[in-house]
């Protein structure tokens, strides 16, 4: 029996999670997988009502009692600086040491990409984003806050341990999935100390993988080449901030934030799965959010839990629904969130 925590969160997170759960339950029933889903109401409402974001003891509970966590999205204009979102997502990512943020960029249908020369053959890569260090560790401070002479310092943290494990994960994934090239994105020509470390570790790990072509690029060049020649990428490994930015670009290549899936992993431990998009307050409550990113995320979760056939079934159902034009408005269709989810679930059950 596998136990999965479901945290829909806020805004469209709630709407797409409903469809993701439906897809999960349909797949579970088709494949006879033993799954227990436990729902949590953490998010802006609870925070505003009870001042609780990530409840005390949550990390221990997940480590002890759960195999995976699925979240929708967090963010609400009523909560200042989205404090609750930082507490919950940041708390889980850092607290559970989920050092791999894995984001596949795969075009589901040629119609979805804004690239003139983009197609399903040349937009198909995965990004390994370091998830526990870099610019996002909140190290720094303000001196003379608000004054003309104000000084603001934001530190980037790169540890050999942290850099080594994410680069190793990328190469291991490449070998395991028959990918032939790993590309590092950094800015080592300017950030010579921190990103110099990335280059050195990348070279050392690459020497253990002679079967895989190791290629290092500056991130600015990569941003350009991802648009001009996305077919050269198979596996990308990079730091926290560059991964954040490049995967939004990647999401645009594959048809928008509504289709992008992600996993926050620590192999062998309870891990967290979430669509890439946020709570999209502009779309919330209107029944128009695209559920594909969330449902694709369910496929990643089933893969991680050891059910690759079930994962492939969901992926195929999504592709078939896209081919049939049974999609939401952001992809040029006319279906609501619930209808698009139902179309995918129907196809999961068909085979
Ligand atoms: P965050 O800071 O939480 O990542 P954000 O404000 O950067 O959030 P989103 O909330 O993801 O970004 O929204 C960015 C844009 O993409 C919005 O216009 C939103 O409506 C659109 N969008 C995001 N997710 C979806 C979806 N599932 N379906 C349709 N449109 C979406």
Short mmCIF file of C-alpha atoms and ligand atoms in Angstrom, two decimals:
data_model
loop_
_atom_site.label_atom_id
_atom_site.label_comp_id
_atom_site.label_asym_id
_atom_site.label_seq_id
_atom_site.Cartn_x
_atom_site.Cartn_y
_atom_site.Cartn_z
CA UNK A 1 0.00 0.00 0.00
CA UNK A 2 1.33 3.40 -1.01
CA UNK A 3 0.25 6.50 0.89
CA UNK A 4 0.01 9.78 -0.96
CA UNK A 5 -0.66 13.19 0.56
CA UNK A 6 -2.82 15.48 -1.57
CA UNK A 7 -2.51 19.24 -0.94
CA UNK A 8 -4.54 21.20 -3.52
CA UNK A 9 -3.49 24.62 -2.14
CA UNK A 10 -4.97 27.78 -3.65
CA UNK A 11 -6.61 29.19 -6.79
CA UNK A 12 -6.40 26.94 -9.82
CA UNK A 13 -4.32 24.55 -7.72
CA UNK A 14 -7.60 23.34 -6.28
CA UNK A 15 -9.23 22.98 -9.69
CA UNK A 16 -6.40 21.10 -11.38
CA UNK A 17 -5.81 18.87 -8.36
CA UNK A 18 -9.42 17.68 -8.60
CA UNK A 19 -8.67 16.42 -12.11
CA UNK A 20 -5.28 15.02 -11.14
CA UNK A 21 -6.89 13.00 -8.34
CA UNK A 22 -9.53 11.75 -10.73
CA UNK A 23 -6.82 10.61 -13.14
CA UNK A 24 -4.90 8.99 -10.30
CA UNK A 25 -7.97 7.11 -9.06
CA UNK A 26 -8.90 5.99 -12.57
CA UNK A 27 -5.37 4.69 -13.20
CA UNK A 28 -5.26 3.04 -9.78
CA UNK A 29 -8.46 1.15 -10.55
CA UNK A 30 -7.30 0.12 -14.05
CA UNK A 31 -3.99 -1.23 -12.82
CA UNK A 32 -5.08 -2.53 -9.42
CA UNK A 33 -2.51 -0.36 -7.63
CA UNK A 34 -2.98 -0.12 -3.88
CA UNK A 35 -2.99 3.57 -3.06
CA UNK A 36 -4.29 5.49 -0.10
CA UNK A 37 -4.90 9.22 -0.71
CA UNK A 38 -4.92 11.52 2.31
CA UNK A 39 -6.18 15.08 1.75
CA UNK A 40 -4.83 18.20 3.50
CA UNK A 41 -6.45 21.65 3.39
CA UNK A 42 -3.23 23.66 3.76
CA UNK A 43 -3.19 26.92 1.88
CA UNK A 44 -4.24 30.56 2.03
CA UNK A 45 -7.69 29.97 3.57
CA UNK A 46 -6.27 28.02 6.49
CA UNK A 47 -3.46 30.52 6.91
CA UNK A 48 -5.86 33.48 7.02
CA UNK A 49 -8.22 31.62 9.35
CA UNK A 50 -5.78 29.93 11.75
CA UNK A 51 -2.36 31.47 11.01
CA UNK A 52 -1.07 28.00 10.18
CA UNK A 53 0.93 27.39 7.02
CA UNK A 54 3.05 24.24 7.33
CA UNK A 55 1.75 22.66 10.54
CA UNK A 56 4.18 21.60 13.21
CA UNK A 57 5.26 17.99 12.85
CA UNK A 58 4.40 17.91 9.13
CA UNK A 59 7.90 16.98 7.98
CA UNK A 60 8.18 14.10 10.46
CA UNK A 61 4.73 12.88 9.46
CA UNK A 62 5.62 12.84 5.76
CA UNK A 63 8.95 11.13 6.36
CA UNK A 64 7.33 8.48 8.54
CA UNK A 65 3.95 7.81 6.97
CA UNK A 66 3.98 8.81 3.29
CA UNK A 67 5.52 7.72 -0.02
CA UNK A 68 4.74 10.88 -2.00
CA UNK A 69 3.14 14.31 -1.77
CA UNK A 70 1.09 15.88 -4.55
CA UNK A 71 0.46 19.63 -4.45
CA UNK A 72 -1.57 21.90 -6.75
CA UNK A 73 -0.31 25.46 -6.33
CA UNK A 74 0.08 28.04 -3.57
CA UNK A 75 -0.44 31.78 -3.79
CA UNK A 76 -3.19 34.22 -2.89
CA UNK A 77 -3.25 38.01 -3.29
CA UNK A 78 -4.79 38.32 0.20
CA UNK A 79 -1.65 36.95 1.87
CA UNK A 80 1.16 39.45 2.09
CA UNK A 81 4.28 38.25 0.20
CA UNK A 82 2.60 34.85 -0.04
CA UNK A 83 4.13 33.94 3.28
CA UNK A 84 2.17 30.70 3.50
CA UNK A 85 3.38 29.56 0.06
CA UNK A 86 7.01 30.13 1.04
CA UNK A 87 6.46 28.29 4.33
CA UNK A 88 4.75 25.30 2.77
CA UNK A 89 6.66 24.76 -0.50
CA UNK A 90 10.00 26.06 0.75
CA UNK A 91 9.51 24.18 4.02
CA UNK A 92 8.89 20.90 2.21
CA UNK A 93 11.63 21.33 -0.39
CA UNK A 94 14.30 22.32 2.10
CA UNK A 95 12.97 20.36 5.09
CA UNK A 96 12.74 17.08 3.18
CA UNK A 97 16.01 17.84 1.36
CA UNK A 98 14.38 17.44 -2.05
CA UNK A 99 17.49 18.40 -3.94
CA UNK A 100 16.36 17.49 -7.45
CA UNK A 101 13.77 19.60 -9.19
CA UNK A 102 13.09 17.53 -12.29
CA UNK A 103 11.21 19.31 -15.07
CA UNK A 104 10.56 17.56 -18.38
CA UNK A 105 10.08 19.76 -21.44
CA UNK A 106 8.30 17.61 -24.01
CA UNK A 107 6.08 18.90 -26.78
CA UNK A 108 2.80 16.99 -26.72
CA UNK A 109 1.55 18.21 -30.06
CA UNK A 110 3.22 20.24 -32.82
CA UNK A 111 0.35 22.76 -32.71
CA UNK A 112 1.25 23.86 -29.17
CA UNK A 113 4.70 25.35 -29.68
CA UNK A 114 5.22 28.98 -30.66
CA UNK A 115 8.48 27.98 -32.41
CA UNK A 116 8.20 27.99 -36.21
CA UNK A 117 10.60 25.08 -36.51
CA UNK A 118 9.50 23.32 -33.31
CA UNK A 119 8.10 19.80 -33.38
CA UNK A 120 7.77 16.73 -31.22
CA UNK A 121 11.16 15.42 -32.34
CA UNK A 122 13.22 18.49 -31.43
CA UNK A 123 11.49 19.61 -28.21
CA UNK A 124 12.09 16.77 -25.80
CA UNK A 125 14.49 17.24 -22.90
CA UNK A 126 14.57 17.23 -19.11
CA UNK A 127 15.98 19.84 -16.75
CA UNK A 128 17.67 18.93 -13.47
CA UNK A 129 17.42 22.06 -11.37
CA UNK A 130 19.29 22.16 -8.05
CA UNK A 131 16.59 22.76 -5.47
CA UNK A 132 18.17 23.36 -2.06
CA UNK A 133 21.00 25.86 -2.58
CA UNK A 134 22.03 28.69 -4.90
CA UNK A 135 20.40 32.10 -4.75
CA UNK A 136 17.26 30.82 -3.07
CA UNK A 137 18.57 30.06 0.42
CA UNK A 138 17.65 33.51 1.71
CA UNK A 139 21.19 34.38 2.79
CA UNK A 140 21.90 38.11 2.88
CA UNK A 141 20.48 41.27 4.27
CA UNK A 142 19.84 44.98 3.91
CA UNK A 143 22.05 47.64 5.45
CA UNK A 144 20.65 51.20 5.81
CA UNK A 145 17.26 49.92 4.64
CA UNK A 146 15.33 52.56 2.72
CA UNK A 147 18.14 55.13 2.73
CA UNK A 148 19.79 56.47 -0.42
CA UNK A 149 22.92 54.60 0.63
CA UNK A 150 21.09 51.31 1.12
CA UNK A 151 23.13 48.16 0.57
CA UNK A 152 21.40 44.90 -0.33
CA UNK A 153 23.32 41.64 -0.32
CA UNK A 154 21.96 38.35 -1.62
CA UNK A 155 24.39 35.45 -1.39
CA UNK A 156 24.57 32.46 -3.69
CA UNK A 157 25.47 29.26 -1.89
CA UNK A 158 27.19 26.45 -3.81
CA UNK A 159 28.49 23.49 -1.83
CA UNK A 160 30.57 20.73 -3.38
CA UNK A 161 28.18 18.20 -1.89
CA UNK A 162 25.14 19.96 -3.34
CA UNK A 163 26.65 20.51 -6.77
CA UNK A 164 28.01 16.97 -6.93
CA UNK A 165 24.74 15.25 -6.12
CA UNK A 166 22.61 17.13 -8.66
CA UNK A 167 25.17 16.62 -11.43
CA UNK A 168 25.41 12.92 -10.57
CA UNK A 169 21.62 12.65 -10.66
CA UNK A 170 21.56 14.16 -14.16
CA UNK A 171 24.18 11.77 -15.53
CA UNK A 172 22.59 8.76 -13.85
CA UNK A 173 19.22 9.73 -15.35
CA UNK A 174 20.77 10.11 -18.82
CA UNK A 175 22.32 6.66 -18.72
CA UNK A 176 19.18 5.07 -17.30
CA UNK A 177 16.91 6.66 -19.91
CA UNK A 178 19.12 6.21 -22.97
CA UNK A 179 19.88 9.91 -23.29
CA UNK A 180 23.23 10.61 -24.94
CA UNK A 181 24.08 14.15 -23.82
CA UNK A 182 24.12 16.16 -20.59
CA UNK A 183 24.48 19.94 -20.84
CA UNK A 184 25.48 22.16 -17.92
CA UNK A 185 24.17 25.74 -17.79
CA UNK A 186 26.22 28.15 -15.70
CA UNK A 187 27.81 31.60 -15.78
CA UNK A 188 31.34 30.55 -14.89
CA UNK A 189 32.92 33.25 -17.06
CA UNK A 190 31.69 35.89 -14.57
CA UNK A 191 30.74 34.00 -11.39
CA UNK A 192 34.17 32.43 -11.33
CA UNK A 193 34.16 31.03 -7.78
CA UNK A 194 30.73 29.48 -7.44
CA UNK A 195 30.24 28.46 -11.03
CA UNK A 196 33.88 27.51 -11.36
CA UNK A 197 33.01 24.84 -8.81
CA UNK A 198 30.11 23.67 -11.02
CA UNK A 199 32.46 23.37 -14.02
CA UNK A 200 35.07 21.40 -12.10
CA UNK A 201 32.57 18.99 -10.59
CA UNK A 202 30.81 18.60 -13.94
CA UNK A 203 34.09 17.62 -15.60
CA UNK A 204 34.94 15.15 -12.84
CA UNK A 205 31.54 13.44 -12.90
CA UNK A 206 31.48 13.41 -16.73
CA UNK A 207 34.75 11.47 -16.75
CA UNK A 208 32.86 8.62 -15.04
CA UNK A 209 30.35 8.57 -17.92
CA UNK A 210 32.41 8.16 -21.11
CA UNK A 211 29.27 6.94 -22.92
CA UNK A 212 27.60 10.33 -22.46
CA UNK A 213 28.52 13.52 -24.26
CA UNK A 214 29.13 16.23 -21.63
CA UNK A 215 28.67 19.77 -22.79
CA UNK A 216 28.90 23.03 -20.76
CA UNK A 217 27.27 26.29 -21.86
CA UNK A 218 26.87 29.78 -20.45
CA UNK A 219 23.29 30.31 -19.45
CA UNK A 220 22.79 33.34 -21.70
CA UNK A 221 23.87 31.30 -24.71
CA UNK A 222 21.58 28.50 -23.63
CA UNK A 223 18.58 30.82 -23.42
CA UNK A 224 19.22 31.75 -27.05
CA UNK A 225 19.97 28.23 -28.27
CA UNK A 226 16.92 26.78 -26.54
CA UNK A 227 14.86 28.87 -28.93
CA UNK A 228 17.05 28.49 -32.03
CA UNK A 229 18.06 24.86 -31.67
CA UNK A 230 16.17 23.06 -28.85
CA UNK A 231 16.89 19.67 -30.45
CA UNK A 232 20.47 19.69 -29.13
CA UNK A 233 19.25 19.29 -25.54
CA UNK A 234 18.55 15.96 -23.88
CA UNK A 235 19.38 16.48 -20.21
CA UNK A 236 20.19 19.92 -18.77
CA UNK A 237 21.65 20.39 -15.29
CA UNK A 238 21.82 23.77 -13.61
CA UNK A 239 21.51 25.74 -10.40
CA UNK A 240 18.37 26.86 -8.60
CA UNK A 241 17.81 30.26 -10.18
CA UNK A 242 18.87 29.43 -13.74
CA UNK A 243 16.69 26.32 -13.56
CA UNK A 244 13.75 28.44 -12.47
CA UNK A 245 14.15 30.77 -15.43
CA UNK A 246 15.08 28.23 -18.10
CA UNK A 247 12.14 25.97 -17.26
CA UNK A 248 9.66 28.80 -17.76
CA UNK A 249 11.22 29.23 -21.19
CA UNK A 250 10.94 25.46 -21.61
CA UNK A 251 7.28 25.59 -20.59
CA UNK A 252 6.66 28.22 -23.26
CA UNK A 253 8.28 25.94 -25.88
CA UNK A 254 5.95 23.10 -24.97
CA UNK A 255 2.73 25.12 -25.05
CA UNK A 256 2.65 27.15 -21.86
CA UNK A 257 2.68 26.77 -18.10
CA UNK A 258 -0.57 24.80 -18.19
CA UNK A 259 1.14 21.67 -19.55
CA UNK A 260 4.39 21.67 -17.55
CA UNK A 261 4.97 19.03 -14.87
CA UNK A 262 7.60 18.74 -12.17
CA UNK A 263 8.95 16.58 -9.38
CA UNK A 264 10.97 17.54 -6.30
CA UNK A 265 12.97 14.44 -5.51
CA UNK A 266 15.33 12.89 -3.03
CA UNK A 267 15.76 9.37 -4.43
CA UNK A 268 14.64 6.74 -1.94
CA UNK A 269 12.74 9.22 0.21
CA UNK A 270 9.29 10.75 0.29
CA UNK A 271 9.18 13.22 -2.61
CA UNK A 272 6.92 16.01 -3.81
CA UNK A 273 5.15 16.35 -7.16
CA UNK A 274 3.62 19.59 -8.46
CA UNK A 275 2.66 21.21 -11.74
CA UNK A 276 5.07 24.02 -12.65
CA UNK A 277 2.40 26.73 -12.77
CA UNK A 278 1.27 28.86 -9.85
CA UNK A 279 -2.20 29.55 -8.47
CA UNK A 280 -3.05 31.92 -11.40
CA UNK A 281 -5.45 34.25 -9.55
CA UNK A 282 -6.50 35.70 -12.93
CA UNK A 283 -7.96 32.33 -13.94
CA UNK A 284 -9.06 30.91 -10.59
CA UNK A 285 -12.72 30.00 -10.11
CA UNK A 286 -13.56 30.20 -13.80
CA UNK A 287 -13.15 26.52 -14.69
CA UNK A 288 -10.73 27.26 -17.51
CA UNK A 289 -7.37 26.17 -16.05
CA UNK A 290 -5.53 23.52 -18.02
CA UNK A 291 -5.27 20.31 -15.95
CA UNK A 292 -2.60 18.68 -18.17
CA UNK A 293 0.39 19.89 -16.13
CA UNK A 294 -1.18 18.43 -12.99
CA UNK A 295 -2.16 15.15 -14.63
CA UNK A 296 1.27 14.78 -16.25
CA UNK A 297 2.67 15.32 -12.75
CA UNK A 298 0.61 12.34 -11.55
CA UNK A 299 2.33 10.27 -14.25
CA UNK A 300 5.74 11.38 -12.93
CA UNK A 301 4.66 10.40 -9.43
CA UNK A 302 3.52 6.92 -10.50
CA UNK A 303 6.80 6.44 -12.36
CA UNK A 304 8.72 7.38 -9.22
CA UNK A 305 6.64 5.02 -7.10
CA UNK A 306 7.50 2.12 -9.44
CA UNK A 307 4.49 1.97 -11.78
CA UNK A 308 5.97 2.89 -15.20
CA UNK A 309 3.18 1.19 -17.17
CA UNK A 310 0.54 3.24 -15.37
CA UNK A 311 2.57 6.39 -16.00
CA UNK A 312 2.87 5.61 -19.74
CA UNK A 313 -0.89 5.02 -19.91
CA UNK A 314 -1.58 8.50 -18.55
CA UNK A 315 0.97 10.10 -20.88
CA UNK A 316 -0.58 8.34 -23.87
CA UNK A 317 -4.08 9.39 -22.79
CA UNK A 318 -2.94 13.01 -22.58
CA UNK A 319 -1.31 12.85 -26.02
CA UNK A 320 -4.43 11.28 -27.53
CA UNK A 321 -6.67 13.93 -25.97
CA UNK A 322 -4.36 16.62 -27.39
CA UNK A 323 -4.45 15.01 -30.85
CA UNK A 324 -8.25 15.02 -30.68
CA UNK A 325 -8.31 18.69 -29.68
CA UNK A 326 -9.99 17.83 -26.38
CA UNK A 327 -8.17 20.58 -24.50
CA UNK A 328 -8.72 23.86 -22.68
CA UNK A 329 -8.76 27.32 -24.18
CA UNK A 330 -5.03 28.06 -23.61
CA UNK A 331 -4.26 25.22 -26.06
CA UNK A 332 -6.82 26.36 -28.60
CA UNK A 333 -9.62 24.07 -27.39
CA UNK A 334 -13.02 24.78 -25.92
CA UNK A 335 -13.21 22.43 -22.93
CA UNK A 336 -13.48 23.38 -19.28
CA UNK A 337 -10.98 22.11 -16.71
CA UNK A 338 -13.38 19.32 -15.69
CA UNK A 339 -14.18 18.34 -19.28
CA UNK A 340 -10.50 18.23 -20.26
CA UNK A 341 -9.77 16.11 -17.18
CA UNK A 342 -12.67 13.78 -17.99
CA UNK A 343 -11.46 13.38 -21.59
CA UNK A 344 -8.07 12.18 -20.33
CA UNK A 345 -9.59 9.87 -17.70
CA UNK A 346 -11.89 8.37 -20.32
CA UNK A 347 -8.84 7.54 -22.46
CA UNK A 348 -6.96 6.07 -19.49
CA UNK A 349 -9.89 3.69 -19.02
CA UNK A 350 -10.22 2.80 -22.71
CA UNK A 351 -7.15 0.57 -23.11
P1 LIG B 1 4.07 31.65 -9.19
O1 LIG B 1 4.78 32.90 -8.81
O2 LIG B 1 3.27 31.03 -8.11
O3 LIG B 1 4.88 30.67 -9.99
P2 LIG B 1 3.05 33.14 -11.38
O4 LIG B 1 2.22 34.32 -11.05
O5 LIG B 1 4.45 33.30 -11.85
O6 LIG B 1 2.95 32.12 -10.19
P3 LIG B 1 1.12 31.50 -12.63
O7 LIG B 1 0.19 31.61 -11.50
O8 LIG B 1 1.54 30.14 -13.01
O9 LIG B 1 2.40 32.33 -12.52
O10 LIG B 1 0.46 32.22 -13.91
C1 LIG B 1 1.19 32.79 -14.99
C2 LIG B 1 0.29 32.88 -16.20
O11 LIG B 1 0.06 31.59 -16.77
C3 LIG B 1 -1.07 33.46 -15.85
O12 LIG B 1 -1.57 34.27 -16.90
C4 LIG B 1 -1.92 32.24 -15.72
O13 LIG B 1 -3.28 32.49 -15.96
C5 LIG B 1 -1.32 31.28 -16.74
N1 LIG B 1 -1.49 29.89 -16.29
C6 LIG B 1 -0.81 29.29 -15.30
N2 LIG B 1 -1.23 28.04 -15.13
C7 LIG B 1 -2.20 27.82 -16.02
C8 LIG B 1 -3.03 26.70 -16.32
N3 LIG B 1 -2.95 25.54 -15.65
N4 LIG B 1 -3.95 26.84 -17.30
C9 LIG B 1 -4.05 27.99 -17.98
N5 LIG B 1 -3.29 29.07 -17.75
C10 LIG B 1 -2.37 29.01 -16.78
#
